[in-house]
Amino acid sequence: MRSLGTSTAASSLVLAAALASAQVLTWDQAYQRATSDLQKLTQDEKIGMVTGVTWMGGPCVGNTYAPQSIPYPSLCLQDGPLSSRFANPITVFPAGINAGATWDRDLIRARGAAMSAEAKGLGVNVQLGPALGALGKIPSAGRNWEGFSSDPYLMGIATGEAIKGMQGSGVQACAKHFLLNEQEHNRETISSNPDDRTLHELYLWPFYDAVKANVASVMCSYNKVHGTWACENDELLNGILKGELGFKGHLISDWNAQHSTVLSANSGLDMTMPGSDFSTPPGSIYWGQNLAAAISNGSVPQSRLDDMVTRVLAGWYLVGQDKDHPPVAFSSWDGGAASVNVTTPAHGDLARTIARDSIVLLKNARKALPLKKPASLAVIGSDAIVNPNGANACPDRGCNNGTLAQGWGSGTGEFPYLVAPLSAIQEKLAGTRTKIVTSTTDDAAAGAEAARAAETAIVFINSDSGEGYITVEGHAGDRNNLDPWHDGNALVQAVARTNRPTIVVVHSVGAILLETILAEPNVVAIVWAGLPGQESGHALTDILFGDTSPSGKLPYTIGKTEADYGAHWTTELVDNFAEGLFIDYRHFDQAGIKPRYEFGFGLSYTTFKYSTLATAVNVAPGPTTGKTIVGGPEDLFDIVGTVSAYVRNSGRVTGAEVAQLYIGYPDSAPSTPPKQLRGFSKINLVPGQSGQAIFELRRRDISYWDVATKKWVVPKGKFKVYVGSSSRDIRLKGSFTV
Ligand code: BGC
């Protein structure tokens, strides 16, 4: 077996290229340049720089007006979190949720660097990602797959890495959606009303990481927060984002999420997108000349406009876009053909590596995997092949035909090619004696017939979701339920009942219920492949045939029933976030519900032994005392201690383990989830080899948000320390006292 795990050849190559081109200034330096430019601009130019040119008014999904007085372009803002939308050719990377499932910091950073190297080549200034809200409290919510995890710590670490990678490649990252856009139903009318502690400890948490990583841009969301639109919510934007978190970049509206001229300007919005609503000819235009008029009549201070422009310019300087940033080389509206080819073989390799290392092996009985040259293999299900109408047949991937490799909506890209599972299996078995039998529909009888003609069967099932402006097979963005689509349960049942060992591969946006499938004794293996992007089939065969041991871990919980999660999307116009801090595994732990596969779970072809827990924490209890800098109080991210443990590969093949650290808070803290992820380390080990997992605890990792003092506070008392292979497979326990 090859030794592949963390820093692979592909990721080091991409990272080296990004580092070589990084030209990041400090915020102070960027502000100095921006302030000096500001003096040269006319009022109209300033207004134009913060106003979009209307939907489809320029080549990118968002464009601003270029000033004449300084060498600054019509800014190009383009989706999204896994690719440059509409452009081709482009690399379609695995979705955010797969990047999260690798738990591999290097790969996540390299993915960001590669995506934005391509975006830069296309002339994109602001890439509209990463997506860190929705956090995913609702397992069926449509856009969870765009982000990395429903745990704020994993989401936060991944966000920081993604932004460093992206901005290192010279593109401004845009952290979205700020804030609390947790479902697609009624996303433009619903009010999200969490309590202050939940707000900070779950939903704001990854935005701290984004700001700390110097993100240049943040996008405010469609929904209301406590009754006020997110894009005109003074407390949220001025108070929290620019105040508490110390954000120095610019805040843009989600597309058509602006609802006022004066209130949005005074509440902290810095740029309106796309500049009008989507009606033709453009309907409401809140800024442009309306903003100029509001400044003339004194409803918006001139200093506010100057601040908007300074922030917009500062982000541009921060990532070095004043030097050699290419002109826009594609148009979103004519098929996206780019005048330059920005894809590289290294990016394709990286996409494969991430997809491979994100695969989570959920079940592996009777050593069914890796496959050992069966005499014949049945490959079953429409998810095994590319959509017969073409991988890009549906705009923004708004259909679920053929193998699923991204969800749908604005966060998608045009596949340059899509390696289907079946073709990769054929490629892998070419020249061997294994006979391949196929049934590439979801017809249960046909599937069973194919299985009967083979020794072993692989059945492909899937579950899709996306953004609410497209409805697919009756799912209006959010999923109607957590079952496999296309009657996948019936297909698996029919195949398994032929008495063939049955391997189930799941391509899915998030959790699906597996109980029906698991009730079949012949289902020997379940492989969760998520949304793997263009290299889907290759990544899968790397795992199925044992070239690499699986090393992905679930970035969310798989429950036994949907009700077990305690959260479903609502048709009400208010969501009070009544579950508070108890989402995903925090809820399962608190309520004593046994999940089917817990958060952090994933099998390997080898085994790992844990030993020698060591804990050294040195911090005084109490609140942060530092002044606010970019990312929050200066001392919030101080390293206050370390936990470490040894992990040994005790099996027979090379493999990577994700060692996980969970912390339980002392009783002096107000009611807190029993354990919360606060560290992880992915270690690649050859058989017999040991490695040390070192988890650095930042002050925030052992703090709670105190609503009375509005500060992060380290509680006094005994903290519980859990180190293990998942949130429920705890191998070592300890404690420390503050
Ligand atoms: C989405 C954003 C996206 C924007 C531009 C909106 O519908 O919510 O995530 O960046 O469109 O395409």
Short mmCIF file of C-alpha atoms and ligand atoms in Angstrom, two decimals, residues 61 79 85 128 143 176-177 187 219 222 254-255 410 467, ligand 1:
data_model
loop_
_atom_site.label_atom_id
_atom_site.label_comp_id
_atom_site.label_asym_id
_atom_site.label_seq_id
_atom_site.Cartn_x
_atom_site.Cartn_y
_atom_site.Cartn_z
CA VAL A 61 -21.80 37.64 -11.00
CA ASP A 79 -18.75 32.45 -6.82
CA ARG A 85 -18.68 29.38 -11.15
CA LEU A 128 -17.36 34.30 -2.92
CA ARG A 143 -26.59 24.43 1.68
CA LYS A 176 -20.40 34.00 3.88
CA HIS A 177 -23.20 34.12 4.95
CA ARG A 187 -34.55 32.44 3.54
CA MET A 219 -21.16 38.70 2.84
CA TYR A 222 -30.73 37.18 3.22
CA ASP A 254 -25.83 38.80 -0.60
CA TRP A 255 -27.40 39.16 -4.03
CA SER A 410 -24.55 29.27 -6.86
CA GLU A 467 -29.94 26.54 -2.99
C1 BGC B 1 -26.08 33.21 -2.80
C2 BGC B 1 -24.64 33.59 -2.55
C3 BGC B 1 -23.95 33.82 -3.87
C4 BGC B 1 -24.70 34.89 -4.64
C5 BGC B 1 -24.06 35.24 -5.96
C6 BGC B 1 -26.79 34.14 -3.75
O1 BGC B 1 -27.97 33.56 -4.19
O2 BGC B 1 -26.76 33.12 -1.57
O3 BGC B 1 -24.00 32.59 -1.81
O4 BGC B 1 -22.62 34.17 -3.66
O5 BGC B 1 -26.00 34.42 -4.88
O6 BGC B 1 -24.25 34.25 -6.90
#
